[in-house]
PDB file of C-alpha atoms in Angstrom:
ATOM      1  CA  MET A  14     -87.520-169.483  -0.303  1.00  0.00           C
ATOM      2  CA  HIS A  15     -84.926-170.784  -2.431  1.00  0.00           C
ATOM      3  CA  THR A  16     -81.533-170.219  -1.010  1.00  0.00           C
ATOM      4  CA  PRO A  17     -79.415-171.686  -3.787  1.00  0.00           C
ATOM      5  CA  LEU A  18     -75.572-172.469  -2.602  1.00  0.00           C
ATOM      6  CA  VAL A  19     -73.396-169.587  -4.148  1.00  0.00           C
ATOM      7  CA  SER A  20     -69.755-170.417  -4.273  1.00  0.00           C
ATOM      8  CA  ILE A  21     -66.999-167.306  -3.725  1.00  0.00           C
ATOM      9  CA  ILE A  22     -63.984-167.909  -4.610  1.00  0.00           C
ATOM     10  CA  CYS A  23     -61.041-166.255  -2.830  1.00  0.00           C
ATOM     11  CA  LEU A  24     -57.841-166.623  -4.959  1.00  0.00           C
ATOM     12  CA  CYS A  25     -54.834-164.540  -3.074  1.00  0.00           C
ATOM     13  CA  TYR A  26     -50.880-164.291  -4.766  1.00  0.00           C
ATOM     14  CA  ASN A  27     -48.793-162.247  -2.226  1.00  0.00           C
ATOM     15  CA  GLN A  28     -51.588-160.508  -0.527  1.00  0.00           C
ATOM     16  CA  GLN A  29     -50.461-161.280   3.129  1.00  0.00           C
ATOM     17  CA  ARG A  30     -51.596-157.605   4.050  1.00  0.00           C
ATOM     18  CA  PHE A  31     -55.450-158.037   2.938  1.00  0.00           C
ATOM     19  CA  VAL A  32     -56.454-161.656   2.733  1.00  0.00           C
ATOM     20  CA  LYS A  33     -57.314-162.344   6.493  1.00  0.00           C
ATOM     21  CA  GLU A  34     -59.907-159.440   5.722  1.00  0.00           C
ATOM     22  CA  ALA A  35     -61.183-160.510   2.226  1.00  0.00           C
ATOM     23  CA  ILE A  36     -61.674-163.991   4.048  1.00  0.00           C
ATOM     24  CA  LEU A  37     -63.460-163.291   7.150  1.00  0.00           C
ATOM     25  CA  SER A  38     -66.016-160.644   4.693  1.00  0.00           C
ATOM     26  CA  ALA A  39     -67.082-164.006   3.070  1.00  0.00           C
ATOM     27  CA  PHE A  40     -67.785-164.813   6.887  1.00  0.00           C
ATOM     28  CA  GLU A  41     -69.876-161.871   7.407  1.00  0.00           C
ATOM     29  CA  GLN A  42     -72.387-162.377   4.954  1.00  0.00           C
ATOM     30  CA  THR A  43     -75.900-161.775   5.583  1.00  0.00           C
ATOM     31  CA  TYR A  44     -76.994-164.602   3.218  1.00  0.00           C
ATOM     32  CA  GLU A  45     -76.007-168.092   4.834  1.00  0.00           C
ATOM     33  CA  ASN A  46     -75.899-170.562   1.921  1.00  0.00           C
ATOM     34  CA  ILE A  47     -72.526-170.123   0.925  1.00  0.00           C
ATOM     35  CA  GLU A  48     -69.044-171.873   0.395  1.00  0.00           C
ATOM     36  CA  LEU A  49     -65.839-170.178   0.569  1.00  0.00           C
ATOM     37  CA  ILE A  50     -62.705-171.755  -1.811  1.00  0.00           C
ATOM     38  CA  VAL A  51     -59.360-170.452  -1.491  1.00  0.00           C
ATOM     39  CA  VAL A  52     -56.760-170.723  -3.764  1.00  0.00           C
ATOM     40  CA  ASP A  53     -52.910-169.674  -3.255  1.00  0.00           C
ATOM     41  CA  ASP A  54     -51.629-169.407  -6.407  1.00  0.00           C
ATOM     42  CA  ALA A  55     -47.619-170.154  -4.794  1.00  0.00           C
ATOM     43  CA  SER A  56     -47.306-166.968  -2.819  1.00  0.00           C
ATOM     44  CA  VAL A  57     -44.163-166.246  -2.139  1.00  0.00           C
ATOM     45  CA  ASP A  58     -44.842-164.379   0.969  1.00  0.00           C
ATOM     46  CA  ASN A  59     -46.699-165.419   4.379  1.00  0.00           C
ATOM     47  CA  SER A  60     -50.036-165.429   3.009  1.00  0.00           C
ATOM     48  CA  ARG A  61     -50.195-169.326   3.297  1.00  0.00           C
ATOM     49  CA  GLN A  62     -49.367-169.080   6.625  1.00  0.00           C
ATOM     50  CA  ILE A  63     -51.993-166.662   6.916  1.00  0.00           C
ATOM     51  CA  ILE A  64     -54.849-169.134   5.274  1.00  0.00           C
ATOM     52  CA  ASN A  65     -53.278-172.308   7.175  1.00  0.00           C
ATOM     53  CA  GLN A  66     -54.240-170.432  10.756  1.00  0.00           C
ATOM     54  CA  MET A  67     -57.976-169.122   8.974  1.00  0.00           C
ATOM     55  CA  VAL A  68     -58.616-172.868   8.307  1.00  0.00           C
ATOM     56  CA  GLU A  69     -57.718-174.148  11.567  1.00  0.00           C
ATOM     57  CA  LYS A  70     -60.368-171.301  12.419  1.00  0.00           C
ATOM     58  CA  HIS A  71     -62.560-172.198  10.155  1.00  0.00           C
ATOM     59  CA  PRO A  72     -62.419-175.968   8.722  1.00  0.00           C
ATOM     60  CA  GLU A  73     -65.178-175.242   6.354  1.00  0.00           C
ATOM     61  CA  ILE A  74     -63.288-173.701   4.245  1.00  0.00           C
ATOM     62  CA  LYS A  75     -61.626-175.255   1.401  1.00  0.00           C
ATOM     63  CA  TYR A  76     -58.247-174.488   0.765  1.00  0.00           C
ATOM     64  CA  PHE A  77     -56.294-175.593  -2.741  1.00  0.00           C
ATOM     65  CA  PRO A  78     -52.393-174.270  -2.402  1.00  0.00           C
ATOM     66  CA  LEU A  79     -51.377-174.427  -5.852  1.00  0.00           C
ATOM     67  CA  PRO A  80     -47.620-175.770  -6.450  1.00  0.00           C
ATOM     68  CA  GLU A  81     -46.701-173.391  -9.001  1.00  0.00           C
ATOM     69  CA  ASN A  82     -47.804-169.692  -9.910  1.00  0.00           C
ATOM     70  CA  LEU A  83     -50.771-170.383 -12.872  1.00  0.00           C
ATOM     71  CA  GLY A  84     -51.765-166.587 -13.503  1.00  0.00           C
ATOM     72  CA  HIS A  85     -55.173-165.605 -12.319  1.00  0.00           C
ATOM     73  CA  CYS A  86     -57.481-166.988 -15.312  1.00  0.00           C
ATOM     74  CA  ALA A  87     -56.118-170.661 -14.878  1.00  0.00           C
ATOM     75  CA  ALA A  88     -55.758-170.928 -11.235  1.00  0.00           C
ATOM     76  CA  PHE A  89     -59.378-169.576 -11.244  1.00  0.00           C
ATOM     77  CA  ASN A  90     -60.212-172.274 -12.681  1.00  0.00           C
ATOM     78  CA  GLU A  91     -58.562-174.757 -10.168  1.00  0.00           C
ATOM     79  CA  GLY A  92     -61.336-173.370  -7.866  1.00  0.00           C
ATOM     80  CA  LEU A  93     -63.748-173.361 -10.234  1.00  0.00           C
ATOM     81  CA  GLU A  94     -63.443-177.404 -10.642  1.00  0.00           C
ATOM     82  CA  LYS A  95     -63.840-177.199  -7.146  1.00  0.00           C
ATOM     83  CA  ALA A  96     -67.314-175.199  -7.179  1.00  0.00           C
ATOM     84  CA  GLY A  97     -70.852-176.694  -6.323  1.00  0.00           C
ATOM     85  CA  GLY A  98     -72.479-173.308  -6.301  1.00  0.00           C
ATOM     86  CA  GLU A  99     -75.156-171.932  -8.703  1.00  0.00           C
ATOM     87  CA  TYR A 100     -73.385-168.647  -8.688  1.00  0.00           C
ATOM     88  CA  ILE A 101     -70.061-167.655  -8.253  1.00  0.00           C
ATOM     89  CA  ILE A 102     -68.473-164.346  -7.017  1.00  0.00           C
ATOM     90  CA  ASP A 103     -64.324-164.190  -7.826  1.00  0.00           C
ATOM     91  CA  LEU A 104     -62.962-162.356  -4.589  1.00  0.00           C
ATOM     92  CA  ALA A 105     -59.193-160.906  -5.165  1.00  0.00           C
ATOM     93  CA  ALA A 106     -57.577-161.383  -1.734  1.00  0.00           C
ATOM     94  CA  ASP A 107     -57.073-157.767  -1.367  1.00  0.00           C
ATOM     95  CA  ASP A 108     -61.001-156.860  -1.863  1.00  0.00           C
ATOM     96  CA  ILE A 109     -63.757-156.909   0.734  1.00  0.00           C
ATOM     97  CA  LEU A 110     -67.476-157.850   0.551  1.00  0.00           C
ATOM     98  CA  TYR A 111     -69.785-155.856   1.983  1.00  0.00           C
ATOM     99  CA  PRO A 112     -71.892-158.089   4.224  1.00  0.00           C
ATOM    100  CA  GLU A 113     -75.184-157.904   2.005  1.00  0.00           C
ATOM    101  CA  ARG A 114     -73.467-158.623  -1.311  1.00  0.00           C
ATOM    102  CA  VAL A 115     -74.443-162.507  -1.484  1.00  0.00           C
ATOM    103  CA  GLU A 116     -77.703-161.910  -0.200  1.00  0.00           C
ATOM    104  CA  GLU A 117     -77.941-159.263  -2.634  1.00  0.00           C
ATOM    105  CA  GLY A 118     -76.875-161.099  -5.963  1.00  0.00           C
ATOM    106  CA  VAL A 119     -79.265-163.737  -5.584  1.00  0.00           C
ATOM    107  CA  LYS A 120     -82.096-161.666  -4.844  1.00  0.00           C
ATOM    108  CA  ALA A 121     -81.239-160.039  -8.463  1.00  0.00           C
ATOM    109  CA  PHE A 122     -81.005-163.575  -9.794  1.00  0.00           C
ATOM    110  CA  GLN A 123     -84.193-164.367  -8.671  1.00  0.00           C
ATOM    111  CA  SER A 124     -86.075-161.427  -9.970  1.00  0.00           C
ATOM    112  CA  GLY A 125     -84.327-161.303 -13.248  1.00  0.00           C
ATOM    113  CA  GLY A 126     -85.479-164.673 -14.423  1.00  0.00           C
ATOM    114  CA  ASN A 127     -83.463-167.407 -16.736  1.00  0.00           C
ATOM    115  CA  THR A 128     -82.135-164.633 -19.638  1.00  0.00           C
ATOM    116  CA  CYS A 129     -80.281-163.091 -16.432  1.00  0.00           C
ATOM    117  CA  GLY A 130     -76.379-164.339 -16.491  1.00  0.00           C
ATOM    118  CA  VAL A 131     -74.586-161.911 -14.308  1.00  0.00           C
ATOM    119  CA  ASN A 132     -75.393-159.346 -11.259  1.00  0.00           C
ATOM    120  CA  PHE A 133     -73.233-156.301 -10.419  1.00  0.00           C
ATOM    121  CA  SER A 134     -72.948-153.347  -8.437  1.00  0.00           C
ATOM    122  CA  ASN A 135     -71.500-150.104  -7.077  1.00  0.00           C
ATOM    123  CA  ALA A 136     -68.247-150.537  -5.261  1.00  0.00           C
ATOM    124  CA  GLU A 137     -66.016-148.161  -2.833  1.00  0.00           C
ATOM    125  CA  ARG A 138     -62.853-147.147  -3.732  1.00  0.00           C
ATOM    126  CA  VAL A 139     -59.928-147.797  -0.527  1.00  0.00           C
ATOM    127  CA  ASP A 140     -56.639-147.490  -0.424  1.00  0.00           C
ATOM    128  CA  GLU A 141     -54.282-149.909   0.798  1.00  0.00           C
ATOM    129  CA  SER A 142     -54.754-148.944   4.628  1.00  0.00           C
ATOM    130  CA  GLY A 143     -58.741-149.393   4.045  1.00  0.00           C
ATOM    131  CA  ARG A 144     -59.349-145.461   3.849  1.00  0.00           C
ATOM    132  CA  HIS A 145     -62.156-144.112   1.537  1.00  0.00           C
ATOM    133  CA  ILE A 146     -61.157-142.936  -1.849  1.00  0.00           C
ATOM    134  CA  SER A 147     -64.128-142.574  -4.231  1.00  0.00           C
ATOM    135  CA  PHE A 148     -67.321-144.752  -5.212  1.00  0.00           C
ATOM    136  CA  HIS A 149     -67.384-146.116  -8.685  1.00  0.00           C
ATOM    137  CA  TYR A 150     -70.319-144.436  -9.848  1.00  0.00           C
ATOM    138  CA  PRO A 151     -70.367-141.287  -7.615  1.00  0.00           C
ATOM    139  CA  ILE A 152     -73.671-141.494  -5.570  1.00  0.00           C
ATOM    140  CA  ASP A 153     -76.341-139.169  -3.527  1.00  0.00           C
ATOM    141  CA  GLU A 154     -77.114-138.809  -0.048  1.00  0.00           C
ATOM    142  CA  LEU A 155     -79.377-141.873  -0.757  1.00  0.00           C
ATOM    143  CA  GLY A 156     -76.647-143.827  -1.893  1.00  0.00           C
ATOM    144  CA  ASN A 157     -77.993-144.078  -5.378  1.00  0.00           C
ATOM    145  CA  SER A 158     -75.851-143.744  -8.425  1.00  0.00           C
ATOM    146  CA  VAL A 159     -76.350-140.169  -9.639  1.00  0.00           C
ATOM    147  CA  VAL A 160     -75.190-141.572 -13.338  1.00  0.00           C
ATOM    148  CA  PRO A 161     -77.503-144.223 -15.837  1.00  0.00           C
ATOM    149  CA  VAL A 162     -75.627-147.536 -15.071  1.00  0.00           C
ATOM    150  CA  PRO A 163     -76.529-149.600 -18.596  1.00  0.00           C
ATOM    151  CA  GLU A 164     -78.049-153.058 -17.803  1.00  0.00           C
ATOM    152  CA  GLY A 165     -80.077-155.745 -19.791  1.00  0.00           C
ATOM    153  CA  ASP A 166     -77.975-156.049 -23.211  1.00  0.00           C
ATOM    154  CA  VAL A 167     -74.974-154.313 -22.475  1.00  0.00           C
ATOM    155  CA  PHE A 168     -72.730-156.243 -24.999  1.00  0.00           C
ATOM    156  CA  GLU A 169     -72.627-153.366 -27.419  1.00  0.00           C
ATOM    157  CA  GLU A 170     -72.009-151.010 -24.363  1.00  0.00           C
ATOM    158  CA  VAL A 171     -68.947-153.383 -22.970  1.00  0.00           C
ATOM    159  CA  ILE A 172     -67.599-153.581 -26.333  1.00  0.00           C
ATOM    160  CA  ARG A 173     -67.623-149.025 -26.374  1.00  0.00           C
ATOM    161  CA  ARG A 174     -66.260-148.783 -22.757  1.00  0.00           C
ATOM    162  CA  TYR A 175     -65.315-149.569 -19.385  1.00  0.00           C
ATOM    163  CA  PHE A 176     -68.188-149.315 -16.672  1.00  0.00           C
ATOM    164  CA  ILE A 177     -68.348-152.379 -14.713  1.00  0.00           C
ATOM    165  CA  CYS A 178     -66.228-152.592 -11.499  1.00  0.00           C
ATOM    166  CA  SER A 179     -64.865-156.273 -11.953  1.00  0.00           C
ATOM    167  CA  PRO A 180     -64.951-157.065  -8.411  1.00  0.00           C
ATOM    168  CA  THR A 181     -68.853-156.498  -8.113  1.00  0.00           C
ATOM    169  CA  VAL A 182     -69.420-159.409 -10.818  1.00  0.00           C
ATOM    170  CA  MET A 183     -71.447-162.341  -9.295  1.00  0.00           C
ATOM    171  CA  PHE A 184     -71.757-164.720 -12.320  1.00  0.00           C
ATOM    172  CA  ARG A 185     -73.961-168.101 -13.253  1.00  0.00           C
ATOM    173  CA  LYS A 186     -71.990-171.468 -12.665  1.00  0.00           C
ATOM    174  CA  ASP A 187     -74.007-173.225 -15.428  1.00  0.00           C
ATOM    175  CA  ILE A 188     -72.688-170.157 -17.830  1.00  0.00           C
ATOM    176  CA  ILE A 189     -69.327-169.972 -16.799  1.00  0.00           C
ATOM    177  CA  ASP A 190     -68.935-173.627 -16.912  1.00  0.00           C
ATOM    178  CA  ALA A 191     -70.301-173.737 -20.812  1.00  0.00           C
ATOM    179  CA  MET A 192     -67.652-171.400 -21.490  1.00  0.00           C
ATOM    180  CA  GLY A 193     -64.983-173.458 -20.585  1.00  0.00           C
ATOM    181  CA  GLY A 194     -64.031-171.253 -16.970  1.00  0.00           C
ATOM    182  CA  TYR A 195     -62.057-168.339 -17.899  1.00  0.00           C
ATOM    183  CA  ASP A 196     -59.593-168.583 -20.831  1.00  0.00           C
ATOM    184  CA  ALA A 197     -55.881-169.362 -19.160  1.00  0.00           C
ATOM    185  CA  SER A 198     -54.599-168.091 -22.333  1.00  0.00           C
ATOM    186  CA  LEU A 199     -55.172-164.195 -21.250  1.00  0.00           C
ATOM    187  CA  ALA A 200     -53.040-162.405 -18.347  1.00  0.00           C
ATOM    188  CA  TYR A 201     -56.986-161.072 -16.739  1.00  0.00           C
ATOM    189  CA  GLU A 202     -60.278-162.336 -16.957  1.00  0.00           C
ATOM    190  CA  ASP A 203     -62.930-159.447 -17.114  1.00  0.00           C
ATOM    191  CA  PHE A 204     -63.515-158.110 -20.224  1.00  0.00           C
ATOM    192  CA  ASP A 205     -63.280-161.563 -21.806  1.00  0.00           C
ATOM    193  CA  LEU A 206     -65.743-162.590 -19.502  1.00  0.00           C
ATOM    194  CA  TRP A 207     -68.176-159.795 -19.736  1.00  0.00           C
ATOM    195  CA  VAL A 208     -68.105-160.339 -23.876  1.00  0.00           C
ATOM    196  CA  ARG A 209     -69.101-164.032 -23.592  1.00  0.00           C
ATOM    197  CA  THR A 210     -71.779-164.011 -21.194  1.00  0.00           C
ATOM    198  CA  SER A 211     -73.404-160.581 -22.452  1.00  0.00           C
ATOM    199  CA  ARG A 212     -73.571-161.846 -25.683  1.00  0.00           C
ATOM    200  CA  ASN A 213     -76.412-164.499 -24.608  1.00  0.00           C
ATOM    201  CA  TYR A 214     -77.496-163.257 -21.113  1.00  0.00           C
ATOM    202  CA  ASN A 215     -78.894-160.056 -19.675  1.00  0.00           C
ATOM    203  CA  TYR A 216     -76.684-157.903 -16.635  1.00  0.00           C
ATOM    204  CA  VAL A 217     -78.884-157.232 -13.639  1.00  0.00           C
ATOM    205  CA  TYR A 218     -77.210-154.244 -11.988  1.00  0.00           C
ATOM    206  CA  THR A 219     -78.503-153.541  -8.028  1.00  0.00           C
ATOM    207  CA  ASP A 220     -78.069-149.596  -7.342  1.00  0.00           C
ATOM    208  CA  LYS A 221     -76.361-150.688  -3.925  1.00  0.00           C
ATOM    209  CA  VAL A 222     -72.430-150.171  -3.124  1.00  0.00           C
ATOM    210  CA  LEU A 223     -71.480-153.934  -2.411  1.00  0.00           C
ATOM    211  CA  MET A 224     -67.858-154.289  -2.596  1.00  0.00           C
ATOM    212  CA  LYS A 225     -64.884-152.250  -1.303  1.00  0.00           C
ATOM    213  CA  LYS A 226     -62.026-152.624  -4.186  1.00  0.00           C
ATOM    214  CA  ARG A 227     -58.912-152.208  -3.025  1.00  0.00           C
ATOM    215  CA  VAL A 228     -56.609-149.740  -4.843  1.00  0.00           C
ATOM    216  CA  VAL A 229     -52.760-151.147  -4.183  1.00  0.00           C
ATOM    217  CA  SER A 230     -49.374-149.995  -5.763  1.00  0.00           C
ATOM    218  CA  GLY A 231     -48.499-152.553  -8.354  1.00  0.00           C
ATOM    219  CA  SER A 232     -51.659-154.475  -8.942  1.00  0.00           C
ATOM    220  CA  ALA A 233     -53.197-155.789 -11.619  1.00  0.00           C
ATOM    221  CA  GLY A 234     -55.330-153.084 -12.697  1.00  0.00           C
ATOM    222  CA  GLN A 235     -52.487-150.805 -13.327  1.00  0.00           C
ATOM    223  CA  LYS A 236     -50.155-153.260 -14.926  1.00  0.00           C
ATOM    224  CA  GLN A 237     -52.118-153.099 -18.072  1.00  0.00           C
ATOM    225  CA  PHE A 238     -50.884-149.536 -18.469  1.00  0.00           C
ATOM    226  CA  LYS A 239     -47.373-150.550 -18.604  1.00  0.00           C
ATOM    227  CA  VAL A 240     -44.632-150.107 -21.661  1.00  0.00           C
ATOM    228  CA  ARG A 241     -45.224-153.111 -23.590  1.00  0.00           C
ATOM    229  CA  SER A 242     -47.675-154.645 -21.221  1.00  0.00           C
ATOM    230  CA  ALA A 243     -49.144-158.692 -21.730  1.00  0.00           C
ATOM    231  CA  TYR A 244     -52.213-157.397 -20.895  1.00  0.00           C
ATOM    232  CA  LEU A 245     -52.438-155.589 -24.353  1.00  0.00           C
ATOM    233  CA  HIS A 246     -52.008-158.833 -26.264  1.00  0.00           C
ATOM    234  CA  SER A 247     -54.647-160.059 -24.020  1.00  0.00           C
ATOM    235  CA  THR A 248     -57.196-157.596 -24.935  1.00  0.00           C
ATOM    236  CA  PHE A 249     -56.535-158.060 -28.715  1.00  0.00           C
ATOM    237  CA  LYS A 250     -57.643-161.846 -28.445  1.00  0.00           C
ATOM    238  CA  VAL A 251     -60.970-160.146 -26.604  1.00  0.00           C
ATOM    239  CA  CYS A 252     -61.153-158.121 -29.687  1.00  0.00           C
ATOM    240  CA  GLU A 253     -60.527-160.761 -31.842  1.00  0.00           C
ATOM    241  CA  LYS A 254     -63.899-163.212 -30.572  1.00  0.00           C
ATOM    242  CA  ILE A 255     -65.601-159.934 -30.968  1.00  0.00           C
ATOM    243  CA  SER A 256     -65.043-159.422 -34.507  1.00  0.00           C
ATOM    244  CA  LYS A 257     -66.777-163.249 -34.681  1.00  0.00           C
ATOM    245  CA  MET A 258     -69.666-162.344 -32.205  1.00  0.00           C
ATOM    246  CA  ILE A 259     -70.915-159.050 -33.752  1.00  0.00           C
ATOM    247  CA  ARG A 260     -74.455-159.341 -35.497  1.00  0.00           C
ATOM    248  CA  ASN A 261     -75.194-156.112 -36.628  1.00  0.00           C
ATOM    249  CA  ASN A 262     -73.557-152.368 -38.115  1.00  0.00           C
ATOM    250  CA  SER A 263     -74.030-151.023 -34.363  1.00  0.00           C
ATOM    251  CA  GLU A 264     -71.749-153.688 -32.789  1.00  0.00           C
ATOM    252  CA  LYS A 265     -69.647-153.493 -35.581  1.00  0.00           C
ATOM    253  CA  LYS A 266     -68.950-149.626 -35.667  1.00  0.00           C
ATOM    254  CA  ALA A 267     -68.724-150.058 -31.495  1.00  0.00           C
ATOM    255  CA  LEU A 268     -65.862-152.582 -32.344  1.00  0.00           C
ATOM    256  CA  LYS A 269     -64.057-149.997 -34.746  1.00  0.00           C
ATOM    257  CA  LYS A 270     -64.440-147.371 -32.235  1.00  0.00           C
ATOM    258  CA  ARG A 271     -62.450-149.532 -29.750  1.00  0.00           C
ATOM    259  CA  ILE A 272     -59.683-150.563 -32.041  1.00  0.00           C
ATOM    260  CA  LYS A 273     -58.616-147.418 -33.025  1.00  0.00           C
ATOM    261  CA  TYR A 274     -58.395-146.487 -28.741  1.00  0.00           C
ATOM    262  CA  GLU A 275     -56.197-149.755 -28.273  1.00  0.00           C
ATOM    263  CA  ILE A 276     -54.065-148.854 -31.477  1.00  0.00           C
ATOM    264  CA  THR A 277     -53.620-145.571 -29.915  1.00  0.00           C
ATOM    265  CA  LEU A 278     -52.943-146.889 -26.046  1.00  0.00           C
ATOM    266  CA  SER A 279     -50.379-149.676 -28.021  1.00  0.00           C
ATOM    267  CA  LEU A 280     -48.476-147.340 -29.786  1.00  0.00           C
ATOM    268  CA  ARG A 281     -48.119-144.881 -26.459  1.00  0.00           C
ATOM    269  CA  LEU A 282     -46.993-147.804 -24.787  1.00  0.00           C
ATOM    270  CA  LEU A 283     -44.403-148.530 -27.648  1.00  0.00           C
ATOM    271  CA  SER A 284     -46.256-152.412 -28.227  1.00  0.00           C
ATOM    272  CA  PHE A 285     -45.967-151.920 -31.934  1.00  0.00           C
ATOM    273  CA  GLU A 286     -46.512-155.456 -33.055  1.00  0.00           C
ATOM    274  CA  VAL A 287     -50.178-155.506 -30.911  1.00  0.00           C
ATOM    275  CA  ALA A 288     -50.779-152.513 -32.946  1.00  0.00           C
ATOM    276  CA  LEU A 289     -50.392-153.179 -36.384  1.00  0.00           C
ATOM    277  CA  LYS A 290     -52.458-156.835 -35.620  1.00  0.00           C
ATOM    278  CA  TYR A 291     -55.053-154.239 -34.451  1.00  0.00           C
ATOM    279  CA  LEU A 292     -54.859-152.566 -38.115  1.00  0.00           C
ATOM    280  CA  ARG A 293     -55.253-155.461 -39.518  1.00  0.00           C
ATOM    281  CA  LEU A 294     -58.086-156.767 -38.302  1.00  0.00           C
ATOM    282  CA  LEU A 295     -59.946-152.607 -38.387  1.00  0.00           C
ATOM    283  CA  LYS A 296     -59.146-153.516 -41.950  1.00  0.00           C
ATOM    284  CA  SER A 297     -60.970-156.818 -42.271  1.00  0.00           C
ATOM    285  CA  LEU A 298     -64.167-155.442 -40.736  1.00  0.00           C
ATOM    286  CA  LYS A 299     -64.305-153.355 -43.745  1.00  0.00           C
TER     287      LYS A 299
END
């Protein structure tokens, strides 16, 4: 059986409470052919000291402390340049991999064929102490999702709504390399990643809980709903990209619906300039 190298890129910024557990979860994988790359985005807490301690115990860790804060997208790209794996996992330093995550991902890619670009799974949401909150997709007594999860060609569905749990994503390195990595002009990466990869590649869903996503106060996911959030501008940029990628009326309809939602959100968060840009984009689609 072919056992391709998988690169886990653990990106840390001020995660002194959680980074050790994230790193350990990479070492506890049932799949062996893994390289762990840790990038610290100029943390100002004790993250670097903790990472250094882990590197002393595990010298195989490829550690890159950045001299200045670049933000998630640009910092991840620094790690991506060093990665030699066929597949990539973007592991936030406050999240945790289940032991089977990498093994299940490799299986999904090998069964999905050349058209498969991204694998994702279910996740357990936990609080800052690691206590269970919920599952991303509700599950039955066997651990299977009780709601339908889109897979295959998900481009239109990605435009329409949020349904993928970001930390569960595992993707092919050749695809992300061809895209030039994450778009460093954006405040966050996942929506843009999903749009650009799903346009030409299929998504394969593994119906298992394979990640713990930690819900942390003040996290990036919560910042996108703050007044005048920079995330709103990034979402608009992605919607602009989508407008140039749509191929039929059904996809156009999905984008129009998305834009109307984003206009409402921008107005609620007092980002009137962004709302105006959306109105202009909506008009251009007509």
